[in-house]
Amino acid sequence: MTAPEPTTDLAALPKVLLHDHLDGGLRPGTVLELADAAGYELPASDEAALRDWFVQGATSGSLERYLETFRHTVAVMQTADALRRVAREAVLDLAADGVVHAEQRYAPELHLAGGLEPQQVVDAVRAGLEEGVAEVAAAGGRIGVTQVLTTMRPSEHSTTIARLALANRDAGVVALDLAGPEAGHPAARHAAAFRTVRYASFPTTVHAGEGAGVTSIAEAVHLAGALRIGHGVRLIDDVQLGARTETDPWGTDGARLGHLAHWVRDQQIPLEVCPTSNVQTGASSSIAEHPITPLARLGFAVTVNTDNRLMSGTSMTQEYAQLVEHAGWGLEELRDVALTAGWSAFLPHDQREALVEDVLRPAYTPRASGRHRA
Ligand SMILES: [Zn+2]
């Protein structure tokens, strides 16, 4: 592996973020202000304490405590103004993190408690994203942002959300996502929703292989027709790694892939991997031992993502830095995931090509020595 040059500014590298939840990326100060305006009580009353509370909740190992963090963010996102503000700020924060293209996902059905209709939720988020993109452009930056509509595994409304996504396909909604607890909530329950979007030639991504194993991934790919997998890290259970040696620290040279792992790799189905989040939820023991490294070495189409920037106290730059520091990644590995993410964005092919060839590849290609004379 080539270590990044010491001067490599990870924050400045252009990045593509495919897996980031709108209700998991709020600024702590915004949560406080929105809660105040709504008369909603939070577990902490100043920014630093609230930030810590969110990260601790996500790291506690208790599912109850983890879900509680989202109860609070979702609770303050029940008006059009609040959704618009959160969406706008997300775009500004991502641009400041070097993100040049992002998909923002959220579940419209969780934002109806204040009386909004699902379409109004989508409209409010779109307005906020557009404002953010315009502000970034006005300041001389560049970012593109699209929406992914999430439906929840325990939900009864997946077909409604699928239709909502299709109704907004020309207004920035690019895919349907399935999220929520995998165990006990198989994707098969939502077969009608997946059929609805698939027959309309519209993409699906499914959270799978995070809380449950290989069967859940198989279901996402083969039953839901997922074009990408959210997380997918348990795919490593279908890979028999060889002996670790000094020159082959992961035993990938002698690895044997099961049928599903073969399929996912051979079809280059992108994995939206979220390293810090996976360590927090126990899907992986550490960044150093995270399956993303052997999966990348084996040629899987892996991408690096943030999942929930607030709960994980992370950013794309931070995810990159963690992989460099703890998993021995260099500029080459970072370039591979960035280009894969660019090619895997739910965008028309010509736009992906422009993103990859004009924006990403040049930034990750070290300048040939001598080309720039002092
Ligand atoms: Zn997620």
Short mmCIF file of C-alpha atoms and ligand atoms in Angstrom, two decimals:
data_model
loop_
_atom_site.label_atom_id
_atom_site.label_comp_id
_atom_site.label_asym_id
_atom_site.label_seq_id
_atom_site.Cartn_x
_atom_site.Cartn_y
_atom_site.Cartn_z
CA MET A 1 0.00 0.00 0.00
CA THR A 2 1.17 3.53 -0.71
CA ALA A 3 0.78 5.77 2.29
CA PRO A 4 -0.78 9.09 1.38
CA GLU A 5 1.86 11.76 1.03
CA PRO A 6 2.20 13.52 4.38
CA THR A 7 0.87 16.62 2.69
CA THR A 8 -2.32 14.93 1.49
CA ASP A 9 -5.16 17.00 2.80
CA LEU A 10 -7.90 14.42 3.37
CA ALA A 11 -10.50 17.14 3.90
CA ALA A 12 -9.72 18.69 0.52
CA LEU A 13 -10.05 15.42 -1.44
CA PRO A 14 -13.35 15.37 -3.33
CA LYS A 15 -15.65 12.67 -1.97
CA VAL A 16 -18.89 10.99 -2.91
CA LEU A 17 -21.25 10.06 -0.07
CA LEU A 18 -23.92 7.49 -0.87
CA HIS A 19 -25.17 6.53 2.59
CA ASP A 20 -26.03 9.36 4.97
CA HIS A 21 -29.28 9.73 6.94
CA LEU A 22 -30.82 13.20 7.11
CA ASP A 23 -32.14 12.52 10.63
CA GLY A 24 -28.68 11.31 11.69
CA GLY A 25 -26.70 14.34 10.59
CA LEU A 26 -28.13 17.34 12.40
CA ARG A 27 -25.96 19.98 14.03
CA PRO A 28 -26.34 19.75 17.84
CA GLY A 29 -27.04 23.50 17.96
CA THR A 30 -29.87 23.06 15.47
CA VAL A 31 -31.39 20.23 17.51
CA LEU A 32 -31.38 22.57 20.53
CA GLU A 33 -32.95 25.48 18.66
CA LEU A 34 -35.62 23.40 16.95
CA ALA A 35 -36.50 21.67 20.24
CA ASP A 36 -36.73 25.01 21.95
CA ALA A 37 -39.07 26.36 19.27
CA ALA A 38 -41.25 23.25 19.48
CA GLY A 39 -41.29 23.15 23.29
CA TYR A 40 -39.66 19.72 23.15
CA GLU A 41 -37.49 18.47 26.00
CA LEU A 42 -34.02 17.09 25.24
CA PRO A 43 -31.67 15.02 27.45
CA ALA A 44 -29.06 17.83 27.51
CA SER A 45 -29.29 21.59 27.35
CA ASP A 46 -26.01 22.75 25.82
CA GLU A 47 -24.35 21.93 22.54
CA ALA A 48 -21.29 20.05 23.81
CA ALA A 49 -23.29 17.94 26.28
CA LEU A 50 -25.88 17.13 23.64
CA ARG A 51 -23.23 16.14 21.12
CA ASP A 52 -21.69 13.77 23.69
CA TRP A 53 -25.09 12.35 24.59
CA PHE A 54 -25.78 11.41 20.97
CA VAL A 55 -22.40 9.74 20.47
CA GLN A 56 -22.62 7.91 23.80
CA GLY A 57 -26.12 6.70 22.97
CA ALA A 58 -24.94 5.26 19.70
CA THR A 59 -21.90 3.63 21.31
CA SER A 60 -23.65 2.24 24.39
CA GLY A 61 -24.32 -1.15 22.86
CA SER A 62 -27.97 -0.83 23.88
CA LEU A 63 -30.37 -0.84 20.95
CA GLU A 64 -32.94 0.96 23.08
CA ARG A 65 -30.52 3.79 23.80
CA TYR A 66 -29.42 3.93 20.15
CA LEU A 67 -32.98 4.23 18.89
CA GLU A 68 -33.68 6.90 21.49
CA THR A 69 -31.17 9.19 19.76
CA PHE A 70 -33.30 9.09 16.60
CA ARG A 71 -36.49 9.67 18.57
CA HIS A 72 -35.08 13.08 19.50
CA THR A 73 -33.84 14.14 16.07
CA VAL A 74 -37.02 12.96 14.36
CA ALA A 75 -39.12 14.74 17.01
CA VAL A 76 -37.69 18.13 16.04
CA MET A 77 -38.13 17.45 12.28
CA GLN A 78 -41.91 17.64 12.08
CA THR A 79 -42.49 20.94 10.29
CA ALA A 80 -41.62 22.05 6.77
CA ASP A 81 -39.37 24.80 8.12
CA ALA A 82 -37.45 22.39 10.34
CA LEU A 83 -36.95 19.85 7.53
CA ARG A 84 -35.85 22.57 5.18
CA ARG A 85 -33.33 23.94 7.65
CA VAL A 86 -31.87 20.53 8.45
CA ALA A 87 -31.55 19.68 4.74
CA ARG A 88 -29.90 23.02 3.93
CA GLU A 89 -27.39 22.69 6.77
CA ALA A 90 -26.59 19.10 5.79
CA VAL A 91 -25.55 20.30 2.32
CA LEU A 92 -23.36 23.07 3.75
CA ASP A 93 -21.70 20.67 6.21
CA LEU A 94 -21.05 18.06 3.52
CA ALA A 95 -19.55 20.62 1.15
CA ALA A 96 -17.25 21.82 3.94
CA ASP A 97 -16.20 18.16 4.35
CA GLY A 98 -15.09 17.93 0.70
CA VAL A 99 -18.18 16.05 -0.48
CA VAL A 100 -18.93 16.84 -4.13
CA HIS A 101 -21.90 14.53 -4.55
CA ALA A 102 -24.21 13.17 -1.85
CA GLU A 103 -27.41 11.22 -1.48
CA GLN A 104 -29.51 12.17 1.52
CA ARG A 105 -31.92 9.52 2.80
CA TYR A 106 -34.82 9.74 5.22
CA ALA A 107 -38.15 8.06 5.89
CA PRO A 108 -41.03 10.41 5.00
CA GLU A 109 -43.40 8.36 7.17
CA LEU A 110 -41.48 9.43 10.31
CA HIS A 111 -42.14 13.13 9.67
CA LEU A 112 -45.94 13.24 9.65
CA ALA A 113 -46.61 13.77 13.37
CA GLY A 114 -46.92 17.54 12.93
CA GLY A 115 -49.62 17.19 10.28
CA LEU A 116 -47.48 17.23 7.12
CA GLU A 117 -48.50 15.10 4.14
CA PRO A 118 -45.75 12.81 2.77
CA GLN A 119 -45.44 14.94 -0.37
CA GLN A 120 -44.96 18.06 1.76
CA VAL A 121 -42.09 16.32 3.57
CA VAL A 122 -40.36 15.58 0.26
CA ASP A 123 -40.97 19.15 -0.95
CA ALA A 124 -39.54 20.67 2.24
CA VAL A 125 -36.39 18.53 2.06
CA ARG A 126 -35.98 19.35 -1.61
CA ALA A 127 -36.28 23.08 -0.92
CA GLY A 128 -33.60 22.84 1.79
CA LEU A 129 -31.24 20.80 -0.37
CA GLU A 130 -31.64 23.24 -3.26
CA GLU A 131 -30.96 26.21 -0.99
CA GLY A 132 -27.82 24.54 0.33
CA VAL A 133 -26.56 23.66 -3.15
CA ALA A 134 -27.17 27.24 -4.34
CA GLU A 135 -25.33 28.66 -1.33
CA VAL A 136 -22.34 26.41 -1.90
CA ALA A 137 -22.25 27.43 -5.56
CA ALA A 138 -22.56 31.12 -4.70
CA ALA A 139 -19.52 30.75 -2.44
CA GLY A 140 -17.53 29.25 -5.32
CA GLY A 141 -17.90 25.59 -4.28
CA ARG A 142 -19.63 22.67 -5.93
CA ILE A 143 -21.87 19.91 -4.69
CA GLY A 144 -24.71 17.87 -6.10
CA VAL A 145 -27.29 16.31 -3.75
CA THR A 146 -30.14 13.90 -4.45
CA GLN A 147 -32.76 12.27 -2.22
CA VAL A 148 -33.32 8.62 -1.37
CA LEU A 149 -36.66 7.79 0.25
CA THR A 150 -36.42 5.21 3.01
CA THR A 151 -39.15 2.87 4.10
CA MET A 152 -38.83 1.07 7.41
CA ARG A 153 -38.70 -2.72 7.72
CA PRO A 154 -41.52 -2.88 10.32
CA SER A 155 -43.65 -0.41 8.32
CA GLU A 156 -46.97 -1.17 6.67
CA HIS A 157 -46.54 1.69 4.21
CA SER A 158 -43.70 0.58 1.96
CA THR A 159 -45.84 0.54 -1.20
CA THR A 160 -47.03 4.09 -0.47
CA ILE A 161 -43.42 5.24 -0.06
CA ALA A 162 -42.44 3.42 -3.26
CA ARG A 163 -45.17 5.34 -5.13
CA LEU A 164 -44.07 8.58 -3.47
CA ALA A 165 -40.51 8.00 -4.67
CA LEU A 166 -41.72 7.35 -8.23
CA ALA A 167 -43.92 10.46 -8.16
CA ASN A 168 -40.80 12.50 -7.36
CA ARG A 169 -38.33 10.81 -9.71
CA ASP A 170 -38.09 13.93 -11.84
CA ALA A 171 -37.70 16.12 -8.77
CA GLY A 172 -34.47 14.80 -7.30
CA VAL A 173 -35.58 11.49 -5.72
CA VAL A 174 -33.30 8.81 -7.12
CA ALA A 175 -33.98 5.58 -5.19
CA LEU A 176 -35.99 3.64 -2.63
CA ASP A 177 -34.21 2.40 0.52
CA LEU A 178 -35.20 -0.14 3.16
CA ALA A 179 -33.90 0.43 6.70
CA GLY A 180 -34.61 -0.60 10.29
CA PRO A 181 -34.13 -3.80 12.30
CA GLU A 182 -33.25 -6.73 10.05
CA ALA A 183 -33.94 -9.53 12.53
CA GLY A 184 -37.62 -10.48 12.43
CA HIS A 185 -38.37 -8.02 9.62
CA PRO A 186 -37.44 -9.71 6.34
CA ALA A 187 -37.31 -7.68 3.14
CA ALA A 188 -39.75 -10.22 1.69
CA ARG A 189 -42.57 -8.44 3.52
CA HIS A 190 -42.04 -5.52 1.15
CA ALA A 191 -42.00 -7.49 -2.09
CA ALA A 192 -44.88 -5.42 -3.49
CA ALA A 193 -43.00 -2.15 -2.93
CA PHE A 194 -39.86 -3.49 -4.58
CA ARG A 195 -41.89 -4.78 -7.53
CA THR A 196 -43.52 -1.37 -7.90
CA VAL A 197 -40.20 0.41 -8.29
CA ARG A 198 -38.44 -2.32 -10.25
CA TYR A 199 -41.14 -2.48 -12.92
CA ALA A 200 -40.86 1.29 -13.18
CA SER A 201 -37.08 0.93 -13.80
CA PHE A 202 -36.27 2.78 -10.59
CA PRO A 203 -33.34 1.86 -8.28
CA THR A 204 -33.47 0.24 -4.86
CA THR A 205 -30.85 0.05 -2.13
CA VAL A 206 -31.39 -2.08 0.97
CA HIS A 207 -29.78 -2.02 4.43
CA ALA A 208 -28.67 -5.62 4.85
CA GLY A 209 -25.81 -7.59 6.37
CA GLU A 210 -25.40 -5.21 9.29
CA GLY A 211 -27.64 -6.62 12.02
CA ALA A 212 -28.25 -9.93 10.27
CA GLY A 213 -26.16 -12.17 8.10
CA VAL A 214 -25.81 -13.61 4.67
CA THR A 215 -29.48 -14.60 4.21
CA SER A 216 -30.52 -11.00 4.64
CA ILE A 217 -28.06 -9.91 1.94
CA ALA A 218 -29.27 -12.64 -0.41
CA GLU A 219 -32.83 -11.46 0.10
CA ALA A 220 -31.86 -7.84 -0.58
CA VAL A 221 -30.11 -8.75 -3.82
CA HIS A 222 -32.34 -11.48 -5.19
CA LEU A 223 -35.77 -10.63 -3.84
CA ALA A 224 -35.66 -6.87 -3.45
CA GLY A 225 -33.53 -6.40 -6.56
CA ALA A 226 -31.22 -4.04 -4.67
CA LEU A 227 -28.69 -2.35 -6.95
CA ARG A 228 -26.59 -1.46 -3.89
CA ILE A 229 -26.37 -2.87 -0.36
CA GLY A 230 -26.39 -0.65 2.73
CA HIS A 231 -23.48 -1.92 4.88
CA GLY A 232 -23.27 -5.53 3.67
CA VAL A 233 -20.29 -6.15 5.93
CA ARG A 234 -21.52 -9.59 7.05
CA LEU A 235 -20.78 -10.74 3.52
CA ILE A 236 -17.39 -11.55 5.02
CA ASP A 237 -19.16 -14.53 6.67
CA ASP A 238 -19.43 -16.00 3.18
CA VAL A 239 -15.70 -15.60 2.58
CA GLN A 240 -13.16 -18.10 3.85
CA LEU A 241 -9.93 -16.16 4.28
CA GLY A 242 -6.58 -17.92 3.99
CA ALA A 243 -3.70 -17.85 6.44
CA ARG A 244 -2.46 -14.41 7.39
CA THR A 245 1.17 -13.80 6.55
CA GLU A 246 3.44 -10.79 6.62
CA THR A 247 2.97 -10.17 2.90
CA ASP A 248 -0.72 -11.10 2.97
CA PRO A 249 -1.96 -9.66 6.28
CA TRP A 250 -5.60 -10.56 5.61
CA GLY A 251 -5.15 -13.95 4.00
CA THR A 252 -6.91 -12.67 0.90
CA ASP A 253 -4.56 -14.48 -1.51
CA GLY A 254 -5.95 -17.85 -0.58
CA ALA A 255 -9.50 -16.69 0.07
CA ARG A 256 -12.47 -18.78 -1.04
CA LEU A 257 -15.75 -17.08 -1.76
CA GLY A 258 -19.18 -18.63 -1.22
CA HIS A 259 -21.81 -18.39 -3.95
CA LEU A 260 -23.40 -15.19 -2.65
CA ALA A 261 -20.08 -13.45 -2.05
CA HIS A 262 -19.05 -14.47 -5.55
CA TRP A 263 -22.27 -13.08 -6.99
CA VAL A 264 -21.97 -9.75 -5.17
CA ARG A 265 -18.35 -9.36 -6.20
CA ASP A 266 -18.75 -10.63 -9.75
CA GLN A 267 -21.76 -8.39 -10.39
CA GLN A 268 -19.87 -5.55 -8.66
CA ILE A 269 -22.88 -4.74 -6.49
CA PRO A 270 -21.70 -1.72 -4.50
CA LEU A 271 -21.50 -2.00 -0.72
CA GLU A 272 -22.27 1.22 1.17
CA VAL A 273 -19.93 0.55 4.08
CA CYS A 274 -20.02 2.81 7.15
CA PRO A 275 -16.94 1.87 9.24
CA THR A 276 -17.44 3.96 12.39
CA SER A 277 -21.14 3.16 12.56
CA ASN A 278 -20.41 -0.57 12.18
CA VAL A 279 -17.98 -0.47 15.10
CA GLN A 280 -20.57 1.38 17.22
CA THR A 281 -23.32 -1.14 16.53
CA GLY A 282 -20.99 -4.10 17.02
CA ALA A 283 -21.15 -5.22 13.36
CA SER A 284 -17.34 -4.94 13.49
CA SER A 285 -14.92 -5.00 16.43
CA SER A 286 -12.65 -2.16 15.31
CA ILE A 287 -11.62 -0.09 12.30
CA ALA A 288 -8.37 -2.07 12.12
CA GLU A 289 -10.26 -5.37 11.86
CA HIS A 290 -13.15 -4.03 9.81
CA PRO A 291 -14.10 -6.31 6.88
CA ILE A 292 -13.98 -3.31 4.52
CA THR A 293 -10.22 -3.82 4.10
CA PRO A 294 -10.26 -7.50 3.06
CA LEU A 295 -13.42 -6.94 0.98
CA ALA A 296 -11.68 -4.10 -0.86
CA ARG A 297 -8.56 -6.22 -1.40
CA LEU A 298 -10.72 -9.03 -2.78
CA GLY A 299 -12.17 -6.70 -5.40
CA PHE A 300 -15.62 -6.04 -3.97
CA ALA A 301 -17.15 -2.71 -4.98
CA VAL A 302 -16.80 -1.06 -1.59
CA THR A 303 -17.56 2.57 -0.79
CA VAL A 304 -16.96 4.54 2.42
CA ASN A 305 -19.85 6.34 4.08
CA THR A 306 -20.83 8.15 7.27
CA ASP A 307 -24.31 6.69 8.02
CA ASN A 308 -25.15 9.09 10.89
CA ARG A 309 -22.71 11.96 11.29
CA LEU A 310 -24.25 13.19 14.54
CA MET A 311 -24.58 9.83 16.32
CA SER A 312 -21.19 8.62 15.12
CA GLY A 313 -19.46 11.97 15.66
CA THR A 314 -18.02 11.53 12.20
CA SER A 315 -17.57 13.00 8.73
CA MET A 316 -16.23 11.67 5.44
CA THR A 317 -12.82 13.16 6.24
CA GLN A 318 -12.90 11.43 9.61
CA GLU A 319 -13.81 8.07 8.03
CA TYR A 320 -10.89 8.45 5.61
CA ALA A 321 -8.55 9.42 8.46
CA GLN A 322 -9.61 6.41 10.53
CA LEU A 323 -8.91 4.01 7.67
CA VAL A 324 -5.51 5.61 7.03
CA GLU A 325 -4.57 5.57 10.69
CA HIS A 326 -5.92 2.20 11.81
CA ALA A 327 -6.31 0.04 8.71
CA GLY A 328 -3.19 1.03 6.79
CA TRP A 329 -5.04 2.62 3.88
CA GLY A 330 -3.20 4.87 1.44
CA LEU A 331 -4.16 7.23 -1.33
CA GLU A 332 -4.61 4.28 -3.69
CA GLU A 333 -7.27 2.67 -1.51
CA LEU A 334 -8.99 6.01 -0.96
CA ARG A 335 -9.01 6.62 -4.71
CA ASP A 336 -10.54 3.21 -5.37
CA VAL A 337 -13.45 3.78 -2.98
CA ALA A 338 -13.99 7.33 -4.24
CA LEU A 339 -14.13 6.23 -7.88
CA THR A 340 -16.38 3.28 -7.00
CA ALA A 341 -18.72 5.64 -5.15
CA GLY A 342 -18.78 7.97 -8.14
CA TRP A 343 -19.65 5.12 -10.50
CA SER A 344 -22.26 3.82 -8.03
CA ALA A 345 -24.17 7.05 -7.45
CA PHE A 346 -27.77 6.91 -8.63
CA LEU A 347 -27.16 9.36 -11.47
CA PRO A 348 -27.37 9.10 -15.26
CA HIS A 349 -24.27 7.45 -16.71
CA ASP A 350 -22.90 10.58 -18.39
CA GLN A 351 -23.08 12.50 -15.11
CA ARG A 352 -21.29 9.72 -13.23
CA GLU A 353 -18.61 9.66 -15.87
CA ALA A 354 -18.08 13.42 -15.59
CA LEU A 355 -17.95 13.14 -11.79
CA VAL A 356 -15.39 10.34 -11.88
CA GLU A 357 -13.17 11.49 -14.73
CA ASP A 358 -13.29 15.26 -14.32
CA VAL A 359 -13.56 15.68 -10.55
CA LEU A 360 -12.47 12.55 -8.66
CA ARG A 361 -9.73 10.83 -10.62
CA PRO A 362 -7.50 13.90 -11.14
CA ALA A 363 -7.64 14.77 -7.44
CA TYR A 364 -6.51 11.28 -6.35
CA THR A 365 -3.74 10.99 -8.92
CA PRO A 366 -0.40 12.06 -7.49
CA ARG A 367 1.29 14.65 -9.66
CA ALA A 368 4.18 13.19 -11.64
CA SER A 369 7.40 14.57 -10.25
CA GLY A 370 8.95 17.17 -12.46
CA ARG A 371 5.66 18.23 -14.01
CA HIS A 372 5.47 21.16 -11.65
CA ARG A 373 8.70 23.06 -11.64
CA ALA A 374 9.46 25.33 -8.77
ZN ZN B 1 -27.98 3.50 7.33
#
